[in-house]
Coordinates of C-alpha atoms in Angstrom, one line a residue:
M322 CA -6.8 4.7 -7.8
K323 CA -7.3 8.1 -7.3
R324 CA -3.3 9.8 -8.0
I325 CA -3.0 13.7 -7.7
H326 CA -1.8 15.6 -11.5
T327 CA -0.6 18.9 -11.6
A328 CA 0.4 21.0 -15.1
A329 CA 3.5 22.2 -12.7
L330 CA 4.5 18.3 -11.2
T331 CA 3.7 17.2 -15.7
A332 CA 6.3 19.6 -16.4
I333 CA 8.7 18.7 -14.0
L334 CA 8.3 15.2 -15.1
V335 CA 8.3 16.1 -18.5
G336 CA 11.7 17.9 -17.6
I337 CA 13.2 14.4 -16.4
I338 CA 12.7 12.6 -19.3
T339 CA 14.1 15.1 -21.6
G340 CA 16.9 17.0 -19.1
P341 CA 16.2 20.7 -20.2
G342 CA 16.5 21.4 -16.7
F343 CA 20.0 20.0 -16.9
T344 CA 23.4 21.5 -17.0
Q345 CA 25.3 21.9 -20.6
A346 CA 29.1 21.3 -18.7
T347 CA 29.9 18.0 -19.9
K348 CA 28.2 14.7 -20.9
S349 CA 28.8 13.7 -17.1
Q350 CA 27.2 16.6 -15.4
K351 CA 24.0 16.3 -17.8
S352 CA 23.1 12.8 -17.0
T353 CA 23.8 13.5 -13.2
Q354 CA 23.5 16.6 -12.1
P355 CA 19.8 18.8 -12.4
S356 CA 20.2 22.9 -12.7
V357 CA 20.0 24.3 -9.5
Q358 CA 17.0 26.2 -10.7
Y359 CA 15.2 22.7 -11.8
A360 CA 15.9 20.9 -8.4
D361 CA 14.7 24.5 -6.5
S362 CA 11.3 24.1 -8.3
I363 CA 11.0 20.7 -7.9
L364 CA 11.2 21.1 -3.1
K365 CA 9.3 23.9 -4.2
A366 CA 6.4 22.4 -5.4
A367 CA 6.9 19.7 -3.1
N368 CA 6.9 21.6 0.2
A369 CA 3.9 23.4 -0.9
K370 CA 2.0 19.6 -0.8
S371 CA -0.2 19.5 2.7
E372 CA -1.2 16.8 4.6
A373 CA -4.3 16.4 4.8
D374 CA -4.6 15.9 1.6
F375 CA -3.3 12.8 1.2
T376 CA -2.6 9.5 2.1
V377 CA -0.6 8.7 5.7
P378 CA 1.8 6.5 3.6
S379 CA 2.5 8.8 0.2
F380 CA 2.8 11.6 2.5
T381 CA 5.3 10.3 4.2
R382 CA 7.4 9.0 1.2
L383 CA 7.2 12.5 -0.3
K384 CA 8.7 14.0 3.5
K385 CA 11.6 11.3 3.7
A386 CA 11.9 12.5 -0.7
I387 CA 12.2 16.1 0.8
V388 CA 14.8 15.0 2.5
L389 CA 16.6 12.8 0.7
A390 CA 16.3 15.5 -2.5
G391 CA 17.5 18.1 0.0
A392 CA 20.9 17.0 0.4
G393 CA 22.0 17.3 -3.0
T394 CA 20.2 17.5 -6.0
E395 CA 21.5 14.2 -8.2
A396 CA 19.1 13.1 -11.3
A397 CA 18.6 10.5 -8.7
K398 CA 17.4 11.8 -5.6
M399 CA 14.7 14.5 -8.2
S400 CA 13.6 11.2 -10.5
N401 CA 12.9 9.3 -6.1
L402 CA 11.0 13.7 -5.3
A403 CA 9.4 13.1 -8.8
D404 CA 7.8 9.8 -8.6
A405 CA 6.6 10.3 -5.3
L406 CA 4.5 13.6 -6.2
K407 CA 3.2 11.9 -8.3
N408 CA 2.7 9.1 -6.3
L409 CA 0.6 10.6 -4.4
E410 CA -2.7 9.0 -3.8
S411 CA -5.3 11.8 -2.7
K412 CA -6.4 11.3 1.5
E413 CA -9.8 9.3 0.6
T414 CA -7.7 6.3 -1.1
P415 CA -8.2 3.6 1.0
Y416 CA -4.7 1.8 2.1
S417 CA -3.6 -1.1 4.0
I418 CA -5.7 -3.4 1.6
V419 CA -6.0 -7.4 2.6
A420 CA -9.4 -10.1 2.3
N421 CA -8.3 -12.3 4.4
I422 CA -9.9 -16.3 4.2
S423 CA -13.0 -16.2 6.9
A424 CA -14.8 -19.0 8.4
D425 CA -16.4 -20.7 5.2
P426 CA -13.7 -20.3 2.8
T427 CA -16.0 -21.1 0.0
T428 CA -18.3 -18.6 -0.5
K429 CA -17.1 -16.4 2.0
M430 CA -13.9 -13.6 1.6
A431 CA -13.5 -10.5 4.2
F432 CA -11.2 -7.5 3.7
N433 CA -10.2 -5.2 5.7
W434 CA -8.1 -1.4 5.1
F435 CA -7.3 1.6 7.2
T436 CA -8.8 5.2 5.1
N437 CA -7.6 8.2 6.5
P438 CA -9.6 9.9 9.5
G439 CA -13.4 11.2 8.7
V440 CA -13.2 8.8 5.2
T441 CA -16.9 7.4 5.7
G442 CA -19.4 5.6 3.1
T443 CA -16.4 3.0 1.7
K444 CA -17.1 -0.6 0.6
V445 CA -16.8 -3.0 -1.0
Q446 CA -17.7 -4.3 -4.7
V447 CA -17.0 -7.9 -6.5
I448 CA -17.5 -9.8 -9.5
R449 CA -16.9 -11.8 -10.9
G450 CA -13.7 -13.5 -13.4
V451 CA -10.8 -11.0 -13.6
G452 CA -11.5 -7.8 -14.1
N453 CA -8.7 -5.6 -16.4
N454 CA -11.8 -2.1 -16.3
S455 CA -13.7 -0.2 -14.3
N456 CA -16.5 -0.6 -16.1
Q457 CA -16.9 -4.2 -15.3
F458 CA -18.1 -2.9 -11.8
L459 CA -20.8 -1.2 -13.2
K460 CA -23.3 -4.2 -12.5
P461 CA -21.3 -5.8 -8.9
V462 CA -22.5 -9.3 -8.3
K463 CA -21.8 -8.3 -4.6
T464 CA -21.6 -4.7 -3.3
V465 CA -21.3 -4.7 0.7
Y466 CA -20.5 -1.8 2.5
S467 CA -18.0 -1.6 5.0
T468 CA -18.3 -1.4 9.0
G469 CA -15.4 1.7 10.6
F470 CA -14.6 2.5 13.5
A471 CA -11.9 5.8 14.3
V472 CA -8.2 4.2 15.7
D473 CA -6.7 7.2 17.7
Q474 CA -4.2 8.5 18.2
L475 CA -1.9 5.7 17.2
N476 CA 1.9 5.9 18.3
Y477 CA 3.2 5.8 14.0
C478 CA 7.2 5.6 15.0
I479 CA 9.9 5.1 17.3
L480 CA 13.3 5.8 17.9
E481 CA 14.5 2.6 15.8
N482 CA 12.4 3.0 12.5
G483 CA 14.9 6.4 11.9
L484 CA 12.0 8.4 10.8
L485 CA 13.4 11.4 11.5
T486 CA 16.5 11.7 9.7
L487 CA 14.7 10.1 7.2
A488 CA 11.6 11.9 7.0
G489 CA 11.4 14.7 9.2
I490 CA 8.5 13.2 11.5
P491 CA 9.9 12.9 14.7
D492 CA 10.1 10.0 17.7
N493 CA 6.4 9.1 18.6
S494 CA 4.5 11.1 16.8
K495 CA 0.6 9.9 16.8
K496 CA -1.7 9.5 13.9
N497 CA -5.5 9.4 13.4
Y498 CA -7.2 6.6 11.2
R499 CA -10.2 4.7 10.6
A500 CA -10.3 0.8 9.9
N501 CA -12.7 -0.7 8.1
K502 CA -14.1 -4.0 7.4
A503 CA -16.7 -6.2 5.2
L504 CA -17.6 -9.9 5.1
V505 CA -18.8 -10.6 1.7
T506 CA -20.5 -13.3 1.6
G507 CA -22.9 -15.7 -0.7
L508 CA -20.0 -16.5 -3.1
K509 CA -20.5 -19.9 -5.4
P510 CA -16.8 -21.6 -4.6
N511 CA -13.5 -22.6 -7.1
T512 CA -14.2 -19.2 -8.6
T513 CA -12.4 -17.0 -8.8
Y514 CA -14.0 -12.9 -9.1
S515 CA -12.1 -9.2 -8.5
Y516 CA -12.9 -7.3 -5.8
R517 CA -12.3 -3.0 -5.1
V518 CA -12.2 -1.6 -2.3
G519 CA -13.2 2.2 -1.5
K520 CA -15.9 5.1 -3.2
E521 CA -16.6 6.6 -6.1
G522 CA -13.8 8.8 -7.2
N523 CA -11.7 6.2 -5.0
W524 CA -11.3 3.4 -5.3
S525 CA -8.6 0.9 -4.5
E526 CA -6.5 -1.3 -7.3
T527 CA -8.1 -4.2 -8.2
G528 CA -7.5 -7.1 -6.9
T529 CA -8.6 -10.6 -7.3
F530 CA -9.2 -14.5 -5.1
K531 CA -11.1 -17.4 -5.8
T532 CA -12.8 -19.3 -3.3
G533 CA -12.2 -22.5 -2.1
A534 CA -13.0 -26.1 -3.9
R535 CA -16.2 -27.6 -2.1
R536 CA -14.7 -31.8 -2.6
K537 CA -11.8 -31.7 0.1
N538 CA -9.0 -30.7 -3.3
E539 CA -4.8 -31.2 -2.7
F540 CA -4.3 -27.2 -1.7
S541 CA -0.6 -25.4 -2.6
F542 CA -0.1 -22.5 0.6
I543 CA 2.7 -19.6 0.8
Y544 CA 3.3 -19.8 4.5
T545 CA 6.2 -16.9 6.6
T546 CA 7.1 -16.6 9.5
D547 CA 8.7 -13.5 12.1
P548 CA 9.3 -10.6 10.2
Q549 CA 9.9 -8.1 12.6
A550 CA 10.4 -5.7 10.3
N551 CA 11.0 -2.1 11.9
T552 CA 14.2 -0.1 8.9
D553 CA 13.2 0.3 5.9
D554 CA 15.5 -2.8 4.5
M555 CA 14.6 -5.4 7.1
F556 CA 11.2 -4.3 5.3
N557 CA 13.2 -4.9 1.9
I558 CA 14.4 -8.0 3.2
S559 CA 11.1 -9.4 4.0
Q560 CA 9.2 -8.5 0.7
K561 CA 12.1 -9.3 -1.6
T562 CA 11.2 -13.0 0.1
T563 CA 7.3 -13.2 0.1
H564 CA 8.0 -11.7 -3.7
A565 CA 10.1 -14.9 -4.3
A566 CA 8.2 -17.2 -3.2
L567 CA 5.2 -16.2 -5.0
R568 CA 6.8 -16.2 -8.3
T569 CA 7.9 -20.5 -6.7
N570 CA 4.7 -20.6 -5.8
P571 CA 2.0 -19.3 -8.4
D572 CA -0.7 -20.8 -7.8
A573 CA -0.5 -21.0 -3.8
N574 CA -4.0 -21.1 -2.2
F575 CA -2.8 -18.5 0.7
W576 CA -0.1 -16.9 2.5
L577 CA 0.2 -18.7 6.8
N578 CA 2.3 -16.1 8.6
C579 CA 2.9 -17.4 12.6
G580 CA 3.1 -13.8 13.5
D581 CA 5.7 -11.1 14.7
L582 CA 4.7 -9.7 10.8
V583 CA 6.6 -6.2 12.2
Q584 CA 8.7 -6.0 15.6
T585 CA 7.6 -3.2 17.4
P586 CA 4.2 -4.6 19.6
G587 CA 1.2 -3.8 21.3
S588 CA 1.3 -0.2 23.7
E589 CA 4.6 1.3 22.0
N590 CA 3.2 0.7 19.1
S591 CA 5.3 1.5 15.2
E592 CA 2.0 2.0 12.7
W593 CA 4.5 3.2 9.2
E594 CA 5.8 -0.6 10.6
W595 CA 2.3 -1.8 9.2
E596 CA 2.3 1.0 7.2
Q597 CA 5.9 -0.7 5.3
F598 CA 4.7 -4.2 5.8
F599 CA 1.1 -4.1 3.7
L600 CA 2.4 -1.4 1.2
T601 CA 6.2 -2.8 -0.2
Q602 CA 3.8 -6.0 -0.1
Q603 CA 0.1 -4.7 -1.6
D604 CA 0.8 -6.6 -5.2
I605 CA 0.9 -9.9 -3.1
F606 CA -1.9 -8.8 -0.6
L607 CA -4.5 -7.5 -3.8
H608 CA -3.7 -11.6 -5.2
I609 CA -4.2 -14.0 -2.1
P610 CA -5.7 -14.0 0.5
F611 CA -3.8 -13.3 3.8
A612 CA -4.6 -15.7 7.3
P613 CA -2.1 -14.4 10.1
V614 CA -2.4 -17.0 13.5
L615 CA -0.7 -16.0 16.6
G616 CA 2.4 -17.8 17.3
N617 CA 6.2 -17.5 17.4

């Protein structure tokens, strides 16, 4: 995945590790209170970033970190801001990535992801086995270009999300996206594959999946329902639950969720809630197919 790294940011991160920007008054102050100059420099670097250059989720995280850092110069707040800067993603990087079981899980797998608006030419590449480096994708066994379409003027957040306070993002702000879909067919049954989505220079992290067996063997799956999260605290509880479930059942073949994936439905919508649903569990979605169904 393409990250944003600059010489100035490197200097900031070195400052966090080595501590030259911290005051010299007392030992406790050194560990908790960066200098005013250091805090000003990192805030200046953050505020200089343009939303148009980065993915929606990563820039929202930066805005939250800026607001938090503005409330004080504690080392933890500055470190959080530096992390948000380091993890900014190029505007063409895919996000909210999920593999979905298709009609025939023995030979097919569907993939869905979002990008910022105007990003075209994205695709999914698939290789056999567990991919450990990008060179393995030089000769993929399957390459499928996505079918994309504009998703414009989505309501980004509502009052209950708290983003006005947390990130300075007004309630009912509107944002545009591009949805991308690809169906990979002709896979071999009972086989492990790795995949990535995106385009040259802007690939996602590598995911894995295993196709179903031809024979009707026993299988296991994780079942959850009604996450219905709409705040940071609630999404933290939700992701702790699903990660605990996966640790307990590491060989589950897929994840089944029976509805109410987020709290805010229909025409009101909160796209931020959907972003958090994927962002806080993206490591799971990259390695276990997701089967959402209508229900309650």
